[in-house]
JSON list of C-alpha atoms in Angstrom, two decimals:
[
{"chain": "A", "resi": 218, "resn": "MET", "atom": "CA", "xyz": [-5.48, -12.46, -33.56]},
{"chain": "A", "resi": 219, "resn": "GLY", "atom": "CA", "xyz": [-6.65, -9.19, -32.02]},
{"chain": "A", "resi": 220, "resn": "ILE", "atom": "CA", "xyz": [-8.02, -7.62, -28.87]},
{"chain": "A", "resi": 221, "resn": "ALA", "atom": "CA", "xyz": [-11.03, -9.24, -27.16]},
{"chain": "A", "resi": 222, "resn": "LEU", "atom": "CA", "xyz": [-13.04, -7.55, -24.40]},
{"chain": "A", "resi": 223, "resn": "VAL", "atom": "CA", "xyz": [-15.08, -9.91, -22.22]},
{"chain": "A", "resi": 224, "resn": "THR", "atom": "CA", "xyz": [-17.52, -8.55, -19.63]},
{"chain": "A", "resi": 225, "resn": "GLY", "atom": "CA", "xyz": [-18.61, -10.68, -16.69]},
{"chain": "A", "resi": 226, "resn": "ALA", "atom": "CA", "xyz": [-15.18, -12.28, -16.90]},
{"chain": "A", "resi": 227, "resn": "ASN", "atom": "CA", "xyz": [-14.52, -13.35, -13.32]},
{"chain": "A", "resi": 228, "resn": "ARG", "atom": "CA", "xyz": [-16.43, -16.65, -13.25]},
{"chain": "A", "resi": 229, "resn": "GLY", "atom": "CA", "xyz": [-18.36, -19.22, -15.23]},
{"chain": "A", "resi": 230, "resn": "ILE", "atom": "CA", "xyz": [-18.71, -18.73, -18.95]},
{"chain": "A", "resi": 231, "resn": "GLY", "atom": "CA", "xyz": [-16.85, -15.41, -18.94]},
{"chain": "A", "resi": 232, "resn": "LEU", "atom": "CA", "xyz": [-13.84, -16.86, -17.15]},
{"chain": "A", "resi": 233, "resn": "GLU", "atom": "CA", "xyz": [-13.71, -19.83, -19.52]},
{"chain": "A", "resi": 234, "resn": "LEU", "atom": "CA", "xyz": [-14.02, -17.57, -22.56]},
{"chain": "A", "resi": 235, "resn": "CYS", "atom": "CA", "xyz": [-11.06, -15.53, -21.29]},
{"chain": "A", "resi": 236, "resn": "ARG", "atom": "CA", "xyz": [-9.02, -18.70, -20.83]},
{"chain": "A", "resi": 237, "resn": "GLN", "atom": "CA", "xyz": [-9.83, -20.07, -24.27]},
{"chain": "A", "resi": 238, "resn": "LEU", "atom": "CA", "xyz": [-9.33, -16.77, -26.09]},
{"chain": "A", "resi": 239, "resn": "GLY", "atom": "CA", "xyz": [-5.97, -16.33, -24.39]},
{"chain": "A", "resi": 240, "resn": "GLU", "atom": "CA", "xyz": [-4.92, -19.82, -25.47]},
{"chain": "A", "resi": 241, "resn": "GLN", "atom": "CA", "xyz": [-5.90, -18.97, -29.05]},
{"chain": "A", "resi": 242, "resn": "GLY", "atom": "CA", "xyz": [-3.61, -15.95, -29.05]},
{"chain": "A", "resi": 243, "resn": "TRP", "atom": "CA", "xyz": [-6.06, -13.13, -28.41]},
{"chain": "A", "resi": 244, "resn": "GLU", "atom": "CA", "xyz": [-5.04, -10.19, -26.24]},
{"chain": "A", "resi": 245, "resn": "VAL", "atom": "CA", "xyz": [-7.80, -10.46, -23.64]},
{"chain": "A", "resi": 246, "resn": "ILE", "atom": "CA", "xyz": [-9.24, -7.63, -21.58]},
{"chain": "A", "resi": 247, "resn": "ALA", "atom": "CA", "xyz": [-11.32, -9.15, -18.79]},
{"chain": "A", "resi": 248, "resn": "ALA", "atom": "CA", "xyz": [-13.86, -6.71, -17.35]},
{"chain": "A", "resi": 249, "resn": "CYS", "atom": "CA", "xyz": [-15.77, -7.48, -14.17]},
{"chain": "A", "resi": 250, "resn": "ARG", "atom": "CA", "xyz": [-16.98, -6.01, -10.89]},
{"chain": "A", "resi": 251, "resn": "GLU", "atom": "CA", "xyz": [-14.39, -7.87, -8.80]},
{"chain": "A", "resi": 252, "resn": "SER", "atom": "CA", "xyz": [-11.38, -9.89, -9.85]},
{"chain": "A", "resi": 253, "resn": "ASN", "atom": "CA", "xyz": [-10.37, -13.20, -8.29]},
{"chain": "A", "resi": 254, "resn": "SER", "atom": "CA", "xyz": [-7.32, -15.46, -8.21]},
{"chain": "A", "resi": 255, "resn": "GLN", "atom": "CA", "xyz": [-8.54, -17.64, -11.08]},
{"chain": "A", "resi": 256, "resn": "LEU", "atom": "CA", "xyz": [-8.84, -14.63, -13.37]},
{"chain": "A", "resi": 257, "resn": "ASP", "atom": "CA", "xyz": [-5.61, -13.07, -12.13]},
{"chain": "A", "resi": 258, "resn": "ASN", "atom": "CA", "xyz": [-3.73, -16.30, -12.92]},
{"chain": "A", "resi": 259, "resn": "LEU", "atom": "CA", "xyz": [-4.80, -16.32, -16.58]},
{"chain": "A", "resi": 260, "resn": "GLY", "atom": "CA", "xyz": [-2.30, -13.65, -17.56]},
{"chain": "A", "resi": 261, "resn": "VAL", "atom": "CA", "xyz": [-4.93, -11.39, -19.12]},
{"chain": "A", "resi": 262, "resn": "GLN", "atom": "CA", "xyz": [-5.50, -7.66, -18.61]},
{"chain": "A", "resi": 263, "resn": "VAL", "atom": "CA", "xyz": [-8.03, -7.41, -15.78]},
{"chain": "A", "resi": 264, "resn": "GLU", "atom": "CA", "xyz": [-10.22, -4.32, -15.54]},
{"chain": "A", "resi": 265, "resn": "ALA", "atom": "CA", "xyz": [-12.12, -4.66, -12.27]},
{"chain": "A", "resi": 266, "resn": "GLY", "atom": "CA", "xyz": [-14.75, -2.26, -10.97]},
{"chain": "A", "resi": 267, "resn": "LEU", "atom": "CA", "xyz": [-17.09, -2.45, -13.97]},
{"chain": "A", "resi": 268, "resn": "ASP", "atom": "CA", "xyz": [-20.83, -2.40, -13.34]},
{"chain": "A", "resi": 269, "resn": "VAL", "atom": "CA", "xyz": [-22.33, -2.63, -16.83]},
{"chain": "A", "resi": 270, "resn": "THR", "atom": "CA", "xyz": [-25.51, -0.89, -15.61]},
{"chain": "A", "resi": 271, "resn": "SER", "atom": "CA", "xyz": [-23.49, 2.22, -14.70]},
{"chain": "A", "resi": 272, "resn": "ASP", "atom": "CA", "xyz": [-22.83, 4.68, -17.53]},
{"chain": "A", "resi": 273, "resn": "GLU", "atom": "CA", "xyz": [-20.06, 6.19, -15.40]},
{"chain": "A", "resi": 274, "resn": "ASP", "atom": "CA", "xyz": [-18.29, 2.81, -15.02]},
{"chain": "A", "resi": 275, "resn": "VAL", "atom": "CA", "xyz": [-18.56, 2.11, -18.75]},
{"chain": "A", "resi": 276, "resn": "GLN", "atom": "CA", "xyz": [-17.13, 5.55, -19.61]},
{"chain": "A", "resi": 277, "resn": "ASP", "atom": "CA", "xyz": [-14.34, 5.06, -17.07]},
{"chain": "A", "resi": 278, "resn": "LEU", "atom": "CA", "xyz": [-13.42, 1.73, -18.68]},
{"chain": "A", "resi": 279, "resn": "ALA", "atom": "CA", "xyz": [-13.32, 3.39, -22.10]},
{"chain": "A", "resi": 280, "resn": "ARG", "atom": "CA", "xyz": [-10.92, 6.02, -20.71]},
{"chain": "A", "resi": 281, "resn": "ARG", "atom": "CA", "xyz": [-8.72, 3.35, -19.12]},
{"chain": "A", "resi": 282, "resn": "LEU", "atom": "CA", "xyz": [-8.50, 1.46, -22.40]},
{"chain": "A", "resi": 283, "resn": "GLY", "atom": "CA", "xyz": [-7.05, 4.60, -23.98]},
{"chain": "A", "resi": 284, "resn": "GLY", "atom": "CA", "xyz": [-8.57, 4.20, -27.42]},
{"chain": "A", "resi": 285, "resn": "LYS", "atom": "CA", "xyz": [-7.56, 0.56, -27.96]},
{"chain": "A", "resi": 286, "resn": "ARG", "atom": "CA", "xyz": [-9.38, -0.94, -30.91]},
{"chain": "A", "resi": 287, "resn": "ILE", "atom": "CA", "xyz": [-11.58, -3.82, -29.76]},
{"chain": "A", "resi": 288, "resn": "ASP", "atom": "CA", "xyz": [-11.81, -6.56, -32.38]},
{"chain": "A", "resi": 289, "resn": "LEU", "atom": "CA", "xyz": [-14.13, -8.86, -30.43]},
{"chain": "A", "resi": 290, "resn": "LEU", "atom": "CA", "xyz": [-16.66, -7.86, -27.76]},
{"chain": "A", "resi": 291, "resn": "ILE", "atom": "CA", "xyz": [-18.38, -10.52, -25.66]},
{"chain": "A", "resi": 292, "resn": "ASN", "atom": "CA", "xyz": [-21.04, -8.95, -23.44]},
{"chain": "A", "resi": 293, "resn": "ASN", "atom": "CA", "xyz": [-21.34, -11.79, -20.96]},
{"chain": "A", "resi": 294, "resn": "ALA", "atom": "CA", "xyz": [-22.21, -9.71, -17.86]},
{"chain": "A", "resi": 295, "resn": "GLY", "atom": "CA", "xyz": [-25.67, -10.46, -16.56]},
{"chain": "A", "resi": 296, "resn": "ILE", "atom": "CA", "xyz": [-28.16, -7.92, -15.29]},
{"chain": "A", "resi": 297, "resn": "LEU", "atom": "CA", "xyz": [-30.63, -9.18, -12.71]}
]
């Protein structure tokens, strides 16, 4: 498949999307503020510490990904 980046990945819809994408053969990068055991047990790459409202956090994530090409982006993180 390819590489999928899912924000808001630690619960609810984001967690389920990570699970299903992983089952379909995607390499999943799960981005969230805080990880949890459910997410950790999926066997996906977890990138915790992401606040999507913070330009600094977004730039830090881009650096950590090291230029990986993202084939699918699901911006699931909510802003309240």
